PDB file of C-alpha atoms in Angstrom:
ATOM      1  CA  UNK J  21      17.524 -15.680 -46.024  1.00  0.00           C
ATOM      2  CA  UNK J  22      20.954 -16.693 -45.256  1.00  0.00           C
ATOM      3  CA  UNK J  23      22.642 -16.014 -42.360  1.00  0.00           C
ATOM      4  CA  UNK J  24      25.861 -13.682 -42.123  1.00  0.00           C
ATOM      5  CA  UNK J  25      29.357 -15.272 -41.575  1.00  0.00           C
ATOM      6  CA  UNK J  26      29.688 -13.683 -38.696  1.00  0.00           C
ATOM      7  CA  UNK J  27      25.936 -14.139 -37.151  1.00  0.00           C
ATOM      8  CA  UNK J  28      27.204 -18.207 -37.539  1.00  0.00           C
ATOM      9  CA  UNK J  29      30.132 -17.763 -35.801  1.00  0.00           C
ATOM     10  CA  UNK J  30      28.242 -16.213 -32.770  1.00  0.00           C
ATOM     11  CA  UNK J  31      25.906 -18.928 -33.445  1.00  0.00           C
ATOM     12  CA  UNK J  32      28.287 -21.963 -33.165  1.00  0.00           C
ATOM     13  CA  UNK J  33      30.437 -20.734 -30.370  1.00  0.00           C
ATOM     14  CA  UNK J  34      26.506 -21.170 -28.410  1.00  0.00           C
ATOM     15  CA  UNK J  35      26.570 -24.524 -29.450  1.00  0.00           C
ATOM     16  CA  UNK J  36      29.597 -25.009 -28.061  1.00  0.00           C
ATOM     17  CA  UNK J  37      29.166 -24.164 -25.494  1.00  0.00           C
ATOM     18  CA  UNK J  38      25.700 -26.049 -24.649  1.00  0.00           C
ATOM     19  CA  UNK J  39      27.940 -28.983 -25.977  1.00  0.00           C
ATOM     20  CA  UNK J  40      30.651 -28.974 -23.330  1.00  0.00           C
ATOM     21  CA  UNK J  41      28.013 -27.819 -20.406  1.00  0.00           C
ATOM     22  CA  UNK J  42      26.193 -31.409 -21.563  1.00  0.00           C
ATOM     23  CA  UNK J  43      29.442 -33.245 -21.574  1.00  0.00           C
ATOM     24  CA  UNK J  44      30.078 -32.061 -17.947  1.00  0.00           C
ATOM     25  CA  UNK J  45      26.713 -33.238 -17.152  1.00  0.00           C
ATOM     26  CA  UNK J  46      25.066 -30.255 -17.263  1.00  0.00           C
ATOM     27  CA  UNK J  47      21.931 -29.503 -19.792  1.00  0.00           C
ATOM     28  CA  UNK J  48      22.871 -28.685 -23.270  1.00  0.00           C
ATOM     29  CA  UNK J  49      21.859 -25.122 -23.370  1.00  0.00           C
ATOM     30  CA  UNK J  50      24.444 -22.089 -24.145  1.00  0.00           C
ATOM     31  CA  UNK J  51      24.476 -18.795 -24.908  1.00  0.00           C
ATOM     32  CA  UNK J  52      26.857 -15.900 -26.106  1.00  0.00           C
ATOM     33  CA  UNK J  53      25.701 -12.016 -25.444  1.00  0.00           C
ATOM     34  CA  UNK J  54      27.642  -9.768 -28.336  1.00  0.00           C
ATOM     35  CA  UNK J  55      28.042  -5.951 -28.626  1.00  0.00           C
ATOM     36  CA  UNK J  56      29.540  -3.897 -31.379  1.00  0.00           C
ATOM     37  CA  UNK J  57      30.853  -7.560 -33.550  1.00  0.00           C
ATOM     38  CA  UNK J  58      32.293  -9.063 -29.600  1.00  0.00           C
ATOM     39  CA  UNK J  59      31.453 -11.403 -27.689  1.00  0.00           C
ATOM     40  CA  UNK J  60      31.233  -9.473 -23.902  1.00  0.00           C
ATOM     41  CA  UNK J  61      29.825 -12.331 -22.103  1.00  0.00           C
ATOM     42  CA  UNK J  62      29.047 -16.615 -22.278  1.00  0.00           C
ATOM     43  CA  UNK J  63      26.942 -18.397 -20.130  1.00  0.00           C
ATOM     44  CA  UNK J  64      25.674 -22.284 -19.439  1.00  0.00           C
ATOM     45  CA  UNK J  65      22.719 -23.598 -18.255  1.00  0.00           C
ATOM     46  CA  UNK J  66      23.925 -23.742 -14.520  1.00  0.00           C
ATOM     47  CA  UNK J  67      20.344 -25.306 -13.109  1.00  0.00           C
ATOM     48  CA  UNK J  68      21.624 -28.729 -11.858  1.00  0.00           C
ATOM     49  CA  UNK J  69      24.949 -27.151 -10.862  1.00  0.00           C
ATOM     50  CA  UNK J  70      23.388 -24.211  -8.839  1.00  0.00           C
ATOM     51  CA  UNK J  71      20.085 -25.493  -7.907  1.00  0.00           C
ATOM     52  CA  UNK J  72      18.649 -22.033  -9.320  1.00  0.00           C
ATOM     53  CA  UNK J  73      15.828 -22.534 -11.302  1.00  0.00           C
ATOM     54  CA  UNK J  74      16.645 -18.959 -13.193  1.00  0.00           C
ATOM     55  CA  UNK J  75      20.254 -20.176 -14.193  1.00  0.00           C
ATOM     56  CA  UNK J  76      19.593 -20.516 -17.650  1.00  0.00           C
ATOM     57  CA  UNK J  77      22.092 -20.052 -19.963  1.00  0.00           C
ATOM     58  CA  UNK J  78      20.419 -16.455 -21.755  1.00  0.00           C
ATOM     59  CA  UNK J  79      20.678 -15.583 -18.088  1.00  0.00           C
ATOM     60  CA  UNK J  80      23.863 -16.417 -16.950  1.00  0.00           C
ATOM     61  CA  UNK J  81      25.298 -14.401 -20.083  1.00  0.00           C
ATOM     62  CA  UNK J  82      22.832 -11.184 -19.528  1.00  0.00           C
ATOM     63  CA  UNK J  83      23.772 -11.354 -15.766  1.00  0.00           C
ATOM     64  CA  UNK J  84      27.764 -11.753 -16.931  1.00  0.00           C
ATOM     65  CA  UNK J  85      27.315  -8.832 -19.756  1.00  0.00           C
ATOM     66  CA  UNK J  86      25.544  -6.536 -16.917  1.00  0.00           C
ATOM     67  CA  UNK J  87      29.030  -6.767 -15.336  1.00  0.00           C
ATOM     68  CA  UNK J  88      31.450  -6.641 -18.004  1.00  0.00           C
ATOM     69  CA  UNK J  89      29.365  -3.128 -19.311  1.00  0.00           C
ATOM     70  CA  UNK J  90      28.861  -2.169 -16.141  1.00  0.00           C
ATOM     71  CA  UNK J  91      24.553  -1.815 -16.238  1.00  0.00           C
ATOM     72  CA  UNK J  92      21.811  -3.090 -16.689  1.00  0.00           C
ATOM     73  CA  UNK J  93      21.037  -1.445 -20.332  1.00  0.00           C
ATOM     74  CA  UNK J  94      21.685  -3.805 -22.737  1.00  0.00           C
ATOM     75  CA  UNK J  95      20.804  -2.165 -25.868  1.00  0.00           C
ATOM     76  CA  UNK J  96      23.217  -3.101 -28.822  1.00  0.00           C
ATOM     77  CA  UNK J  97      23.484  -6.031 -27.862  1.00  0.00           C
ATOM     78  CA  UNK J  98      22.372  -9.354 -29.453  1.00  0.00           C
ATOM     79  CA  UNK J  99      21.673 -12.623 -27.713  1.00  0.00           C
ATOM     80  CA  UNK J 100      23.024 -16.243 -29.811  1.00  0.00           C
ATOM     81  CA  UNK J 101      21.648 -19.505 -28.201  1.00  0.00           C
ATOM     82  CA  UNK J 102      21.606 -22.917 -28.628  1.00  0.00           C
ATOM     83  CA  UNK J 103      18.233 -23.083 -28.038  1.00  0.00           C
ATOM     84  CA  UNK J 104      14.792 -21.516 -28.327  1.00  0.00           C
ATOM     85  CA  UNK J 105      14.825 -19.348 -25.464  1.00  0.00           C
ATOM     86  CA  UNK J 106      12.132 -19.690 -22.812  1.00  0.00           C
ATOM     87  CA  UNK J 107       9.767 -17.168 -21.680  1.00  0.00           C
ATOM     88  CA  UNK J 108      11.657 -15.684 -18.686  1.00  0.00           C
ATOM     89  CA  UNK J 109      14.679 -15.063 -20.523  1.00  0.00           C
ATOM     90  CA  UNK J 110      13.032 -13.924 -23.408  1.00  0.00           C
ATOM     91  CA  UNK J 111      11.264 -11.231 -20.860  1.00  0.00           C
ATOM     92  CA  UNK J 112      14.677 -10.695 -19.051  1.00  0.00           C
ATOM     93  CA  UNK J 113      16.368  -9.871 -22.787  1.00  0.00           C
ATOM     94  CA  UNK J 114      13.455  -7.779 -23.387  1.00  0.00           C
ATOM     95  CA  UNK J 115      13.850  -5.791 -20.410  1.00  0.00           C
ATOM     96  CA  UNK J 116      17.568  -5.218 -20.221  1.00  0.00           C
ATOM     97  CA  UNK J 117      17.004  -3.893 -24.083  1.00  0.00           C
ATOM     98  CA  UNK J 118      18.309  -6.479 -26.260  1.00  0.00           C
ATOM     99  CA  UNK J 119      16.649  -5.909 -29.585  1.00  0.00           C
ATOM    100  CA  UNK J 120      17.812  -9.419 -31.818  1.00  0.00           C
ATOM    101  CA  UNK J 121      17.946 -12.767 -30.193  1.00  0.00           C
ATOM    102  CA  UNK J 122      18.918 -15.914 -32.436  1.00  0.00           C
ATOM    103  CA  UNK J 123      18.936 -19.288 -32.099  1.00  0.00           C
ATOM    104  CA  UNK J 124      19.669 -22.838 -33.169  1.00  0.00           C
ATOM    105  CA  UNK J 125      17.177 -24.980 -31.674  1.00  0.00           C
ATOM    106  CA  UNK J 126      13.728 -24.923 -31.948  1.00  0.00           C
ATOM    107  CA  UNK J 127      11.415 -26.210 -29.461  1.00  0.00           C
ATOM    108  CA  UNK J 128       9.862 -28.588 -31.600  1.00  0.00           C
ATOM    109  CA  UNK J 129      13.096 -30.284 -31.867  1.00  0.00           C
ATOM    110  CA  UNK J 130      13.566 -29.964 -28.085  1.00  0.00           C
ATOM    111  CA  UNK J 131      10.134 -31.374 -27.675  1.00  0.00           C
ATOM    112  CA  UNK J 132      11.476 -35.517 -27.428  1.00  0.00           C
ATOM    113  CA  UNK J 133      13.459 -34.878 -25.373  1.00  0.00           C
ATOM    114  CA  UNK J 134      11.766 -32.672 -22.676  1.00  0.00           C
ATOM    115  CA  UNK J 135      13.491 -29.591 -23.741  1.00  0.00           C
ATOM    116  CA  UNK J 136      10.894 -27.506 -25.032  1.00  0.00           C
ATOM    117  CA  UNK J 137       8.879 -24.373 -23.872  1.00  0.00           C
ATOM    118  CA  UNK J 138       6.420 -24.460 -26.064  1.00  0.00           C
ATOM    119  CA  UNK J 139       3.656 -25.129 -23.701  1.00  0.00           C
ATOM    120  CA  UNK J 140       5.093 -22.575 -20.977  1.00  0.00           C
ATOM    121  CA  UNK J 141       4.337 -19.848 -23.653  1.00  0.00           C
ATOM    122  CA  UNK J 142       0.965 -21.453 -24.656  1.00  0.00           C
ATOM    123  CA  UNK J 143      -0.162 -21.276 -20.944  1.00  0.00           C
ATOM    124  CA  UNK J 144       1.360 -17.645 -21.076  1.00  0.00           C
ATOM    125  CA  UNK J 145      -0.664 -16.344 -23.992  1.00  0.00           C
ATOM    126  CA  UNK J 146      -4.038 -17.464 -22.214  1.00  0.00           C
ATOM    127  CA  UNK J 147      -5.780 -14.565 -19.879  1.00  0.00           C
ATOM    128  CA  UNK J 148      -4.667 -14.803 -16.034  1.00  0.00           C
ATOM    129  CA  UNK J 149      -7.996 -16.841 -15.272  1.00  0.00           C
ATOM    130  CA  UNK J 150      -7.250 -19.505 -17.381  1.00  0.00           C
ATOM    131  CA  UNK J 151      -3.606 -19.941 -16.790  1.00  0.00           C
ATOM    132  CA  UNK J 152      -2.322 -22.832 -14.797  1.00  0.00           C
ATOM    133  CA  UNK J 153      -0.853 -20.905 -12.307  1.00  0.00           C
ATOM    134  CA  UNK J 154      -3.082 -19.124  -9.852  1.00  0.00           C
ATOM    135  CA  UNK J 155      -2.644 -15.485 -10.617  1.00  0.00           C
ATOM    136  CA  UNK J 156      -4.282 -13.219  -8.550  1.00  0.00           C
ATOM    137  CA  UNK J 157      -4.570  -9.133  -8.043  1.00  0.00           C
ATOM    138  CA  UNK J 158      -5.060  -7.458  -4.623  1.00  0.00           C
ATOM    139  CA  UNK J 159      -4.542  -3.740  -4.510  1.00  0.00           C
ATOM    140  CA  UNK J 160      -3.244  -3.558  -0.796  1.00  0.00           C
ATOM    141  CA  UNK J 161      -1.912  -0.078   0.241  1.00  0.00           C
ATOM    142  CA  UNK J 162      -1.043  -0.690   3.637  1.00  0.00           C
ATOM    143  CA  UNK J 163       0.380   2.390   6.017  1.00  0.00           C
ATOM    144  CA  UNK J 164       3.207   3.195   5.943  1.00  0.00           C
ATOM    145  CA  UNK J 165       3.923   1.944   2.626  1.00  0.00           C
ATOM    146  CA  UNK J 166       0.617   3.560   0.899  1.00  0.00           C
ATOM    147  CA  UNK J 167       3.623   5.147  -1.269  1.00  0.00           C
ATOM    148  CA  UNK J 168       5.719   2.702  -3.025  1.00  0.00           C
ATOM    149  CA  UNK J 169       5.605   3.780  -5.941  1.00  0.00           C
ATOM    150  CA  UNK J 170       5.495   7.375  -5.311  1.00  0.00           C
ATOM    151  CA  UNK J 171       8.412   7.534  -2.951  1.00  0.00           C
ATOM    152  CA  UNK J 172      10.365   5.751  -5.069  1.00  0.00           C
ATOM    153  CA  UNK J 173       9.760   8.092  -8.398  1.00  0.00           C
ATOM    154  CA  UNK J 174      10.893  11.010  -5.964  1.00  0.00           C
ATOM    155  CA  UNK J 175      14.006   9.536  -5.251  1.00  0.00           C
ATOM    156  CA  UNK J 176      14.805   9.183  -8.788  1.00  0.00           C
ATOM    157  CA  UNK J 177      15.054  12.598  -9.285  1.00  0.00           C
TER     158      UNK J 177
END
């Protein structure tokens, strides 16, 4: 299936992007959020500039298009990357209601080069008990804050 002239141009303007963050001596990771055939936001894998561990590029552009549209909903949009995105911003696009996500990169080609995710989602798709990370459920309700949840869904209305 080919890809539309327009998906490609989305497409290179991520890898673009990823190519000048790399040049500046950042990691060579961009991404472009569009909405109704428009780019409404860019981002660049900001880790080594920021010292955030979250500042990848996906990111960056969800947190600028959450500006630029003014919420946090962002359904109609779509998501171009350089690169296979990881897990967390694959959850954060999820969340803020992107619906198509494409990319350039896969992580087996980021894999020389210690770019790849791959075994981040592997980890992932094991149960809690045999993840790497220590994962671990304690229902405290503590008073006053018994309600969290509760208090918080009155609020709301």
């Amino acid at each position: 299936m080919s890809m539309s002239t327009e998906k490609a141009e989305f497409l290179r303007e991520a890898i673009a992007l990823a190519y000048a963050n790399q040049q500046a001596g950042g990691r060579p990771f961009g991404a472009v959020v569009v909405k109704d055939g428009r780019i409404v936001a860019t981002g660049v894998n900001e880790i080594l500039v920021t010292h955030d561990p979250t500042a990848h590029a996906e990111l960056v552009a969800l947190r600028a298009a959450s500006q630029v549209l003014q919420s946090p909903n962002l359904t109609g949009c779509s998501v171009y990357a350089s690169g296979h995105p990881c897990p967390m911003c694959m959850a954060a696009m999820r969340m803020s209601g992107i619906k198509e996500v494409v990319y350039a990169y896969s992580n087996e080609e980021a894999e020389a080069y210690g770019l790849s995710t791959a075994a981040i989602y592997a980890d992932l798709a094991k149960p809690f008990s045999e993840q790497s990370m220590h994962i671990q459920y304690e229902p405290l309700r503590p008073e006053p804050y018994a309600g969290l949840y509760t208090e918080w869904q009155q609020k709301q209305k």
